[in-house]
Amino acid sequence: MSFRNTPRDPERGATVYLLCFALAVVIALGFHFDTPQGYLTKSDLHNTIEVSLQAAASISVSQNGYAPIDPTTALSNFNLYMQKNLQLDSNNNPLPSSPLASQLKILQFNVLNTVPTTDPITGDTVSTYSLEAVVTTTVKQAMGGLYEGSPYTITDFARVSEKEPS
């Protein structure tokens, strides 16, 4: 019986070290991208509010230039579009595919039909019929929320105004 009397390969076990390093990099990148994920979702939420307000407005222009917005119809349409765009159920709770982690709450929904008027939220002077909303929710995060400050709570405001007739 003979034994090979060769020295061990100096690179033996390098794969284990490489895998450990790769795992550490993936975890570090997860923490790195977790925080920007919240800011990206805030931007997406703001755009969704604006688009939903535009869809809810559906304002027809009257002969004198403007048409008032029906508050009941506008709120109903706003809810419908927010639910479709953010993948929410009829109670504004997130479906499994939604980017949200909790129920979307509409804190304020104002229809500004008396113009000119002072905006009750911002104090701006509003000279056209407008819709505005303030909503709040929490969002899901990359890496399943491993980051210490998760989940992110977002409160956002948007206003859309009827365009002046040409």
Short mmCIF file of N, CA and C in Angstrom, two decimals:
data_model
loop_
_atom_site.label_atom_id
_atom_site.label_comp_id
_atom_site.label_asym_id
_atom_site.label_seq_id
_atom_site.Cartn_x
_atom_site.Cartn_y
_atom_site.Cartn_z
N MET A 1 0.85 -1.15 0.00
CA MET A 1 0.00 0.00 0.00
C MET A 1 0.90 1.23 0.00
N SER A 2 0.59 2.12 -0.87
CA SER A 2 1.41 3.32 -0.92
C SER A 2 0.54 4.56 -0.73
N PHE A 3 1.07 5.48 -0.02
CA PHE A 3 0.38 6.74 0.18
C PHE A 3 1.10 7.81 -0.63
N ARG A 4 0.27 8.64 -1.18
CA ARG A 4 0.89 9.74 -1.92
C ARG A 4 1.46 10.73 -0.93
N ASN A 5 2.60 11.05 -1.11
CA ASN A 5 3.26 11.95 -0.20
C ASN A 5 3.44 13.31 -0.90
N THR A 6 2.30 13.87 -1.31
CA THR A 6 2.36 15.16 -2.01
C THR A 6 1.86 16.25 -1.06
N PRO A 7 2.39 17.42 -1.18
CA PRO A 7 1.93 18.52 -0.32
C PRO A 7 0.49 18.91 -0.68
N ARG A 8 -0.23 19.42 0.29
CA ARG A 8 -1.61 19.86 0.06
C ARG A 8 -1.63 21.08 -0.85
N ASP A 9 -2.72 21.18 -1.59
CA ASP A 9 -2.90 22.32 -2.49
C ASP A 9 -3.13 23.57 -1.64
N PRO A 10 -2.34 24.64 -1.83
CA PRO A 10 -2.48 25.84 -1.00
C PRO A 10 -3.82 26.56 -1.23
N GLU A 11 -4.51 26.27 -2.33
CA GLU A 11 -5.78 26.92 -2.61
C GLU A 11 -6.97 26.10 -2.11
N ARG A 12 -6.69 25.02 -1.46
CA ARG A 12 -7.76 24.17 -0.97
C ARG A 12 -8.59 24.93 0.08
N GLY A 13 -9.92 24.91 -0.06
CA GLY A 13 -10.81 25.61 0.87
C GLY A 13 -11.11 27.03 0.45
N ALA A 14 -10.54 27.47 -0.66
CA ALA A 14 -10.78 28.84 -1.12
C ALA A 14 -12.24 29.07 -1.49
N THR A 15 -12.91 28.03 -1.93
CA THR A 15 -14.31 28.15 -2.31
C THR A 15 -15.17 28.54 -1.12
N VAL A 16 -14.90 27.98 0.03
CA VAL A 16 -15.67 28.32 1.24
C VAL A 16 -15.49 29.79 1.57
N TYR A 17 -14.25 30.27 1.51
CA TYR A 17 -14.00 31.68 1.79
C TYR A 17 -14.68 32.58 0.76
N LEU A 18 -14.64 32.17 -0.49
CA LEU A 18 -15.28 32.94 -1.55
C LEU A 18 -16.79 33.02 -1.34
N LEU A 19 -17.41 31.90 -0.97
CA LEU A 19 -18.85 31.90 -0.72
C LEU A 19 -19.22 32.77 0.48
N CYS A 20 -18.42 32.72 1.53
CA CYS A 20 -18.66 33.57 2.70
C CYS A 20 -18.54 35.05 2.33
N PHE A 21 -17.54 35.38 1.54
CA PHE A 21 -17.38 36.76 1.10
C PHE A 21 -18.55 37.21 0.24
N ALA A 22 -18.99 36.35 -0.68
CA ALA A 22 -20.12 36.70 -1.55
C ALA A 22 -21.39 36.91 -0.73
N LEU A 23 -21.63 36.07 0.26
CA LEU A 23 -22.80 36.22 1.12
C LEU A 23 -22.74 37.54 1.89
N ALA A 24 -21.58 37.90 2.40
CA ALA A 24 -21.42 39.17 3.12
C ALA A 24 -21.70 40.36 2.20
N VAL A 25 -21.25 40.28 0.96
CA VAL A 25 -21.50 41.35 -0.01
C VAL A 25 -22.99 41.48 -0.29
N VAL A 26 -23.67 40.37 -0.48
CA VAL A 26 -25.12 40.41 -0.76
C VAL A 26 -25.87 41.03 0.41
N ILE A 27 -25.54 40.67 1.62
CA ILE A 27 -26.20 41.24 2.80
C ILE A 27 -25.91 42.73 2.91
N ALA A 28 -24.67 43.13 2.68
CA ALA A 28 -24.31 44.55 2.75
C ALA A 28 -25.05 45.35 1.69
N LEU A 29 -25.16 44.82 0.49
CA LEU A 29 -25.90 45.51 -0.56
C LEU A 29 -27.37 45.60 -0.22
N GLY A 30 -27.91 44.58 0.42
CA GLY A 30 -29.31 44.62 0.85
C GLY A 30 -29.55 45.76 1.81
N PHE A 31 -28.66 45.95 2.77
CA PHE A 31 -28.79 47.07 3.71
C PHE A 31 -28.62 48.39 2.98
N HIS A 32 -27.71 48.41 2.02
CA HIS A 32 -27.46 49.64 1.27
C HIS A 32 -28.68 50.06 0.45
N PHE A 33 -29.36 49.11 -0.18
CA PHE A 33 -30.48 49.44 -1.05
C PHE A 33 -31.81 49.50 -0.31
N ASP A 34 -31.84 49.08 0.94
CA ASP A 34 -33.08 49.09 1.71
C ASP A 34 -33.58 50.51 1.95
N THR A 35 -32.70 51.43 2.32
CA THR A 35 -33.09 52.81 2.60
C THR A 35 -33.57 53.53 1.34
N PRO A 36 -32.84 53.49 0.22
CA PRO A 36 -33.34 54.15 -0.98
C PRO A 36 -34.68 53.58 -1.47
N GLN A 37 -34.97 52.31 -1.15
CA GLN A 37 -36.24 51.72 -1.55
C GLN A 37 -37.41 52.52 -1.00
N GLY A 38 -37.30 53.00 0.23
CA GLY A 38 -38.36 53.80 0.83
C GLY A 38 -38.55 55.12 0.10
N TYR A 39 -37.44 55.76 -0.31
CA TYR A 39 -37.56 57.02 -1.03
C TYR A 39 -38.14 56.81 -2.42
N LEU A 40 -37.77 55.74 -3.07
CA LEU A 40 -38.32 55.43 -4.38
C LEU A 40 -39.82 55.21 -4.28
N THR A 41 -40.25 54.49 -3.27
CA THR A 41 -41.67 54.22 -3.09
C THR A 41 -42.42 55.50 -2.77
N LYS A 42 -41.81 56.43 -2.04
CA LYS A 42 -42.46 57.72 -1.75
C LYS A 42 -42.71 58.47 -3.05
N SER A 43 -41.76 58.47 -3.94
CA SER A 43 -41.93 59.12 -5.24
C SER A 43 -43.04 58.44 -6.04
N ASP A 44 -43.04 57.11 -6.03
CA ASP A 44 -44.09 56.38 -6.74
C ASP A 44 -45.46 56.67 -6.14
N LEU A 45 -45.54 56.75 -4.81
CA LEU A 45 -46.81 57.04 -4.14
C LEU A 45 -47.31 58.42 -4.52
N HIS A 46 -46.42 59.40 -4.54
CA HIS A 46 -46.82 60.76 -4.91
C HIS A 46 -47.38 60.79 -6.34
N ASN A 47 -46.68 60.13 -7.26
CA ASN A 47 -47.17 60.08 -8.64
C ASN A 47 -48.51 59.38 -8.73
N THR A 48 -48.71 58.33 -7.96
CA THR A 48 -49.98 57.60 -7.97
C THR A 48 -51.10 58.48 -7.44
N ILE A 49 -50.84 59.27 -6.41
CA ILE A 49 -51.87 60.18 -5.89
C ILE A 49 -52.25 61.19 -6.96
N GLU A 50 -51.26 61.78 -7.62
CA GLU A 50 -51.56 62.77 -8.65
C GLU A 50 -52.35 62.18 -9.81
N VAL A 51 -51.95 61.01 -10.27
CA VAL A 51 -52.66 60.37 -11.38
C VAL A 51 -54.10 60.03 -10.96
N SER A 52 -54.26 59.54 -9.73
CA SER A 52 -55.59 59.18 -9.25
C SER A 52 -56.47 60.42 -9.08
N LEU A 53 -55.88 61.53 -8.64
CA LEU A 53 -56.64 62.78 -8.53
C LEU A 53 -57.06 63.27 -9.92
N GLN A 54 -56.14 63.17 -10.89
CA GLN A 54 -56.48 63.58 -12.26
C GLN A 54 -57.64 62.75 -12.79
N ALA A 55 -57.57 61.45 -12.58
CA ALA A 55 -58.65 60.57 -13.05
C ALA A 55 -59.95 60.88 -12.32
N ALA A 56 -59.86 61.18 -11.04
CA ALA A 56 -61.06 61.47 -10.25
C ALA A 56 -61.70 62.79 -10.66
N ALA A 57 -60.88 63.72 -11.08
CA ALA A 57 -61.42 65.04 -11.43
C ALA A 57 -62.40 64.93 -12.59
N SER A 58 -61.97 64.34 -13.68
CA SER A 58 -62.83 64.17 -14.85
C SER A 58 -63.79 65.34 -15.01
N ILE A 59 -63.22 66.52 -15.07
CA ILE A 59 -64.03 67.74 -15.04
C ILE A 59 -64.44 68.14 -16.45
N SER A 60 -65.71 68.48 -16.61
CA SER A 60 -66.17 69.00 -17.90
C SER A 60 -66.20 70.52 -17.82
N VAL A 61 -65.80 71.15 -18.87
CA VAL A 61 -65.75 72.61 -18.91
C VAL A 61 -67.12 73.14 -19.32
N SER A 62 -67.64 74.06 -18.51
CA SER A 62 -68.95 74.65 -18.82
C SER A 62 -68.78 75.85 -19.74
N GLN A 63 -69.89 76.46 -20.09
CA GLN A 63 -69.84 77.60 -21.02
C GLN A 63 -69.10 78.79 -20.43
N ASN A 64 -69.19 78.98 -19.12
CA ASN A 64 -68.50 80.13 -18.52
C ASN A 64 -67.05 79.81 -18.18
N GLY A 65 -66.58 78.65 -18.54
CA GLY A 65 -65.16 78.35 -18.38
C GLY A 65 -64.84 77.21 -17.45
N TYR A 66 -65.60 77.00 -16.37
CA TYR A 66 -65.27 75.96 -15.41
C TYR A 66 -66.52 75.22 -14.97
N ALA A 67 -66.33 74.01 -14.52
CA ALA A 67 -67.43 73.21 -13.98
C ALA A 67 -67.04 72.73 -12.59
N PRO A 68 -67.93 72.86 -11.60
CA PRO A 68 -67.61 72.38 -10.26
C PRO A 68 -67.41 70.86 -10.25
N ILE A 69 -66.66 70.39 -9.28
CA ILE A 69 -66.37 68.97 -9.12
C ILE A 69 -67.35 68.37 -8.12
N ASP A 70 -67.96 67.25 -8.45
CA ASP A 70 -68.86 66.57 -7.53
C ASP A 70 -68.02 65.84 -6.48
N PRO A 71 -68.09 66.24 -5.21
CA PRO A 71 -67.23 65.65 -4.18
C PRO A 71 -67.41 64.14 -3.99
N THR A 72 -68.65 63.66 -4.02
CA THR A 72 -68.90 62.23 -3.79
C THR A 72 -68.31 61.38 -4.91
N THR A 73 -68.56 61.79 -6.16
CA THR A 73 -68.03 61.06 -7.30
C THR A 73 -66.50 61.13 -7.33
N ALA A 74 -65.96 62.29 -7.02
CA ALA A 74 -64.50 62.46 -7.05
C ALA A 74 -63.84 61.55 -6.02
N LEU A 75 -64.36 61.48 -4.80
CA LEU A 75 -63.77 60.62 -3.77
C LEU A 75 -63.88 59.15 -4.15
N SER A 76 -65.02 58.78 -4.70
CA SER A 76 -65.22 57.39 -5.12
C SER A 76 -64.23 57.01 -6.22
N ASN A 77 -64.07 57.88 -7.22
CA ASN A 77 -63.12 57.62 -8.31
C ASN A 77 -61.68 57.62 -7.82
N PHE A 78 -61.36 58.52 -6.90
CA PHE A 78 -60.01 58.58 -6.33
C PHE A 78 -59.67 57.26 -5.65
N ASN A 79 -60.60 56.77 -4.81
CA ASN A 79 -60.39 55.48 -4.13
C ASN A 79 -60.20 54.35 -5.13
N LEU A 80 -61.04 54.33 -6.16
CA LEU A 80 -60.97 53.27 -7.17
C LEU A 80 -59.61 53.25 -7.86
N TYR A 81 -59.12 54.42 -8.28
CA TYR A 81 -57.84 54.48 -8.97
C TYR A 81 -56.66 54.18 -8.05
N MET A 82 -56.74 54.61 -6.80
CA MET A 82 -55.67 54.28 -5.84
C MET A 82 -55.62 52.76 -5.62
N GLN A 83 -56.80 52.14 -5.52
CA GLN A 83 -56.85 50.69 -5.32
C GLN A 83 -56.27 49.94 -6.52
N LYS A 84 -56.59 50.39 -7.72
CA LYS A 84 -56.06 49.72 -8.91
C LYS A 84 -54.55 49.94 -9.04
N ASN A 85 -54.09 51.16 -8.84
CA ASN A 85 -52.67 51.48 -9.04
C ASN A 85 -51.76 50.90 -7.97
N LEU A 86 -52.25 50.78 -6.75
CA LEU A 86 -51.42 50.29 -5.65
C LEU A 86 -51.75 48.86 -5.25
N GLN A 87 -52.66 48.22 -5.99
CA GLN A 87 -53.06 46.83 -5.75
C GLN A 87 -53.60 46.67 -4.32
N LEU A 88 -54.71 47.37 -4.07
CA LEU A 88 -55.37 47.34 -2.77
C LEU A 88 -56.74 46.69 -2.91
N ASP A 89 -57.25 46.16 -1.79
CA ASP A 89 -58.61 45.63 -1.82
C ASP A 89 -59.60 46.79 -1.61
N SER A 90 -60.88 46.48 -1.49
CA SER A 90 -61.90 47.52 -1.40
C SER A 90 -61.84 48.33 -0.10
N ASN A 91 -61.11 47.83 0.90
CA ASN A 91 -60.92 48.57 2.16
C ASN A 91 -59.56 49.25 2.23
N ASN A 92 -58.88 49.35 1.10
CA ASN A 92 -57.55 49.95 0.97
C ASN A 92 -56.46 49.19 1.72
N ASN A 93 -56.67 47.90 1.95
CA ASN A 93 -55.64 47.04 2.52
C ASN A 93 -54.82 46.46 1.37
N PRO A 94 -53.50 46.31 1.53
CA PRO A 94 -52.67 45.82 0.43
C PRO A 94 -52.91 44.34 0.11
N LEU A 95 -52.95 44.06 -1.19
CA LEU A 95 -52.96 42.68 -1.66
C LEU A 95 -51.52 42.16 -1.60
N PRO A 96 -51.29 40.85 -1.72
CA PRO A 96 -49.92 40.33 -1.63
C PRO A 96 -48.94 40.96 -2.62
N SER A 97 -49.41 41.37 -3.78
CA SER A 97 -48.52 41.95 -4.79
C SER A 97 -48.32 43.46 -4.64
N SER A 98 -48.95 44.06 -3.65
CA SER A 98 -48.86 45.50 -3.44
C SER A 98 -47.51 45.90 -2.86
N PRO A 99 -47.02 47.11 -3.20
CA PRO A 99 -45.77 47.59 -2.59
C PRO A 99 -45.98 48.11 -1.17
N LEU A 100 -47.22 48.16 -0.72
CA LEU A 100 -47.53 48.68 0.61
C LEU A 100 -47.52 47.58 1.66
N ALA A 101 -47.21 47.95 2.90
CA ALA A 101 -47.18 46.99 4.00
C ALA A 101 -48.39 47.14 4.91
N SER A 102 -49.12 48.26 4.79
CA SER A 102 -50.28 48.48 5.65
C SER A 102 -51.36 49.20 4.87
N GLN A 103 -52.50 49.33 5.51
CA GLN A 103 -53.66 49.98 4.89
C GLN A 103 -53.32 51.42 4.49
N LEU A 104 -53.78 51.81 3.31
CA LEU A 104 -53.66 53.19 2.86
C LEU A 104 -54.79 53.98 3.51
N LYS A 105 -54.42 55.03 4.23
CA LYS A 105 -55.43 55.87 4.90
C LYS A 105 -55.47 57.22 4.23
N ILE A 106 -56.67 57.66 3.88
CA ILE A 106 -56.86 58.99 3.31
C ILE A 106 -57.13 59.93 4.47
N LEU A 107 -56.14 60.75 4.80
CA LEU A 107 -56.27 61.66 5.94
C LEU A 107 -57.14 62.86 5.60
N GLN A 108 -56.98 63.38 4.39
CA GLN A 108 -57.80 64.50 3.92
C GLN A 108 -58.06 64.33 2.44
N PHE A 109 -59.28 64.70 2.04
CA PHE A 109 -59.63 64.75 0.63
C PHE A 109 -60.49 65.98 0.46
N ASN A 110 -59.95 66.99 -0.19
CA ASN A 110 -60.66 68.27 -0.33
C ASN A 110 -61.01 68.53 -1.78
N VAL A 111 -62.23 69.00 -1.97
CA VAL A 111 -62.68 69.47 -3.27
C VAL A 111 -62.84 70.98 -3.14
N LEU A 112 -62.04 71.71 -3.90
CA LEU A 112 -62.08 73.17 -3.84
C LEU A 112 -62.92 73.69 -5.00
N ASN A 113 -64.21 73.91 -4.71
CA ASN A 113 -65.17 74.33 -5.73
C ASN A 113 -65.48 75.82 -5.67
N THR A 114 -65.04 76.52 -4.66
CA THR A 114 -65.25 77.95 -4.54
C THR A 114 -63.93 78.62 -4.88
N VAL A 115 -63.90 79.33 -6.00
CA VAL A 115 -62.66 79.96 -6.43
C VAL A 115 -62.86 81.45 -6.63
N PRO A 116 -61.85 82.26 -6.35
CA PRO A 116 -60.61 81.89 -5.68
C PRO A 116 -60.87 81.58 -4.21
N THR A 117 -59.98 80.77 -3.66
CA THR A 117 -60.09 80.37 -2.26
C THR A 117 -58.70 80.14 -1.69
N THR A 118 -58.64 80.00 -0.40
CA THR A 118 -57.37 79.68 0.26
C THR A 118 -57.35 78.19 0.55
N ASP A 119 -56.29 77.53 0.13
CA ASP A 119 -56.14 76.09 0.35
C ASP A 119 -56.07 75.84 1.85
N PRO A 120 -56.94 74.95 2.39
CA PRO A 120 -56.93 74.70 3.83
C PRO A 120 -55.68 73.99 4.34
N ILE A 121 -54.93 73.35 3.47
CA ILE A 121 -53.73 72.62 3.90
C ILE A 121 -52.47 73.47 3.78
N THR A 122 -52.27 74.07 2.62
CA THR A 122 -51.03 74.80 2.36
C THR A 122 -51.14 76.30 2.59
N GLY A 123 -52.36 76.86 2.56
CA GLY A 123 -52.54 78.29 2.69
C GLY A 123 -52.36 79.03 1.37
N ASP A 124 -52.11 78.30 0.26
CA ASP A 124 -51.96 78.92 -1.05
C ASP A 124 -53.31 79.46 -1.53
N THR A 125 -53.26 80.45 -2.41
CA THR A 125 -54.47 80.93 -3.07
C THR A 125 -54.70 80.06 -4.29
N VAL A 126 -55.89 79.47 -4.39
CA VAL A 126 -56.24 78.58 -5.48
C VAL A 126 -57.28 79.29 -6.35
N SER A 127 -57.00 79.40 -7.65
CA SER A 127 -57.89 80.15 -8.54
C SER A 127 -58.64 79.26 -9.52
N THR A 128 -58.43 77.95 -9.46
CA THR A 128 -59.17 77.01 -10.31
C THR A 128 -59.74 75.90 -9.45
N TYR A 129 -60.81 75.28 -9.93
CA TYR A 129 -61.36 74.15 -9.20
C TYR A 129 -60.28 73.10 -9.05
N SER A 130 -60.16 72.54 -7.84
CA SER A 130 -59.06 71.63 -7.56
C SER A 130 -59.49 70.47 -6.67
N LEU A 131 -58.71 69.41 -6.75
CA LEU A 131 -58.82 68.28 -5.83
C LEU A 131 -57.48 68.13 -5.15
N GLU A 132 -57.51 67.79 -3.86
CA GLU A 132 -56.26 67.53 -3.15
C GLU A 132 -56.48 66.42 -2.14
N ALA A 133 -55.41 65.70 -1.88
CA ALA A 133 -55.50 64.58 -0.95
C ALA A 133 -54.22 64.47 -0.14
N VAL A 134 -54.38 64.00 1.10
CA VAL A 134 -53.27 63.65 1.97
C VAL A 134 -53.49 62.21 2.36
N VAL A 135 -52.51 61.35 2.09
CA VAL A 135 -52.62 59.93 2.42
C VAL A 135 -51.41 59.50 3.24
N THR A 136 -51.58 58.40 3.98
CA THR A 136 -50.46 57.84 4.73
C THR A 136 -50.52 56.32 4.68
N THR A 137 -49.35 55.69 4.71
CA THR A 137 -49.25 54.23 4.69
C THR A 137 -47.82 53.84 5.07
N THR A 138 -47.56 52.57 5.20
CA THR A 138 -46.20 52.07 5.33
C THR A 138 -45.90 51.20 4.12
N VAL A 139 -44.63 51.14 3.75
CA VAL A 139 -44.26 50.41 2.54
C VAL A 139 -43.38 49.22 2.85
N LYS A 140 -43.47 48.21 1.99
CA LYS A 140 -42.59 47.05 2.08
C LYS A 140 -41.18 47.48 1.71
N GLN A 141 -40.21 46.66 2.13
CA GLN A 141 -38.83 47.02 1.86
C GLN A 141 -38.07 45.88 1.22
N ALA A 142 -36.98 46.26 0.56
CA ALA A 142 -36.07 45.26 0.02
C ALA A 142 -35.49 44.47 1.17
N MET A 143 -35.08 43.27 0.93
CA MET A 143 -34.48 42.38 1.93
C MET A 143 -35.45 42.07 3.06
N GLY A 144 -36.74 42.21 2.83
CA GLY A 144 -37.73 41.84 3.83
C GLY A 144 -37.70 42.70 5.07
N GLY A 145 -37.16 43.92 4.99
CA GLY A 145 -37.15 44.82 6.13
C GLY A 145 -36.12 44.48 7.19
N LEU A 146 -34.97 43.94 6.79
CA LEU A 146 -33.92 43.62 7.75
C LEU A 146 -33.32 44.87 8.39
N TYR A 147 -33.45 45.98 7.70
CA TYR A 147 -32.90 47.24 8.19
C TYR A 147 -33.62 47.65 9.47
N GLU A 148 -32.90 48.21 10.42
CA GLU A 148 -33.43 48.50 11.75
C GLU A 148 -34.61 49.46 11.74
N GLY A 149 -34.67 50.44 10.85
CA GLY A 149 -35.72 51.45 10.90
C GLY A 149 -36.97 51.09 10.13
N SER A 150 -37.15 49.88 9.70
CA SER A 150 -38.26 49.53 8.84
C SER A 150 -39.50 49.20 9.65
N PRO A 151 -40.69 49.26 9.08
CA PRO A 151 -41.02 49.73 7.74
C PRO A 151 -41.11 51.26 7.68
N TYR A 152 -41.07 51.77 6.46
CA TYR A 152 -41.13 53.21 6.27
C TYR A 152 -42.58 53.67 6.28
N THR A 153 -42.86 54.71 7.06
CA THR A 153 -44.19 55.32 7.03
C THR A 153 -44.09 56.53 6.11
N ILE A 154 -45.03 56.62 5.19
CA ILE A 154 -45.03 57.72 4.23
C ILE A 154 -46.35 58.46 4.35
N THR A 155 -46.27 59.77 4.48
CA THR A 155 -47.44 60.64 4.40
C THR A 155 -47.16 61.61 3.28
N ASP A 156 -48.11 61.73 2.35
CA ASP A 156 -47.86 62.56 1.17
C ASP A 156 -49.09 63.37 0.81
N PHE A 157 -48.85 64.50 0.15
CA PHE A 157 -49.90 65.44 -0.27
C PHE A 157 -49.76 65.69 -1.76
N ALA A 158 -50.90 65.82 -2.44
CA ALA A 158 -50.89 66.20 -3.86
C ALA A 158 -52.15 66.99 -4.16
N ARG A 159 -52.05 67.90 -5.12
CA ARG A 159 -53.20 68.69 -5.57
C ARG A 159 -53.18 68.75 -7.10
N VAL A 160 -54.33 68.60 -7.71
CA VAL A 160 -54.46 68.81 -9.15
C VAL A 160 -55.55 69.84 -9.36
N SER A 161 -55.37 70.65 -10.38
CA SER A 161 -56.33 71.71 -10.69
C SER A 161 -56.85 71.55 -12.10
N GLU A 162 -58.06 72.02 -12.28
CA GLU A 162 -58.65 72.02 -13.61
C GLU A 162 -57.83 72.97 -14.47
N LYS A 163 -57.56 72.56 -15.69
CA LYS A 163 -56.81 73.42 -16.59
C LYS A 163 -57.72 74.52 -17.10
N GLU A 164 -57.13 75.71 -17.27
CA GLU A 164 -57.94 76.80 -17.80
C GLU A 164 -58.28 76.52 -19.24
N PRO A 165 -59.51 76.85 -19.64
CA PRO A 165 -59.91 76.59 -21.03
C PRO A 165 -59.11 77.41 -22.01
N SER A 166 -58.87 76.84 -23.18
CA SER A 166 -58.08 77.58 -24.18
C SER A 166 -58.96 78.42 -25.07
#
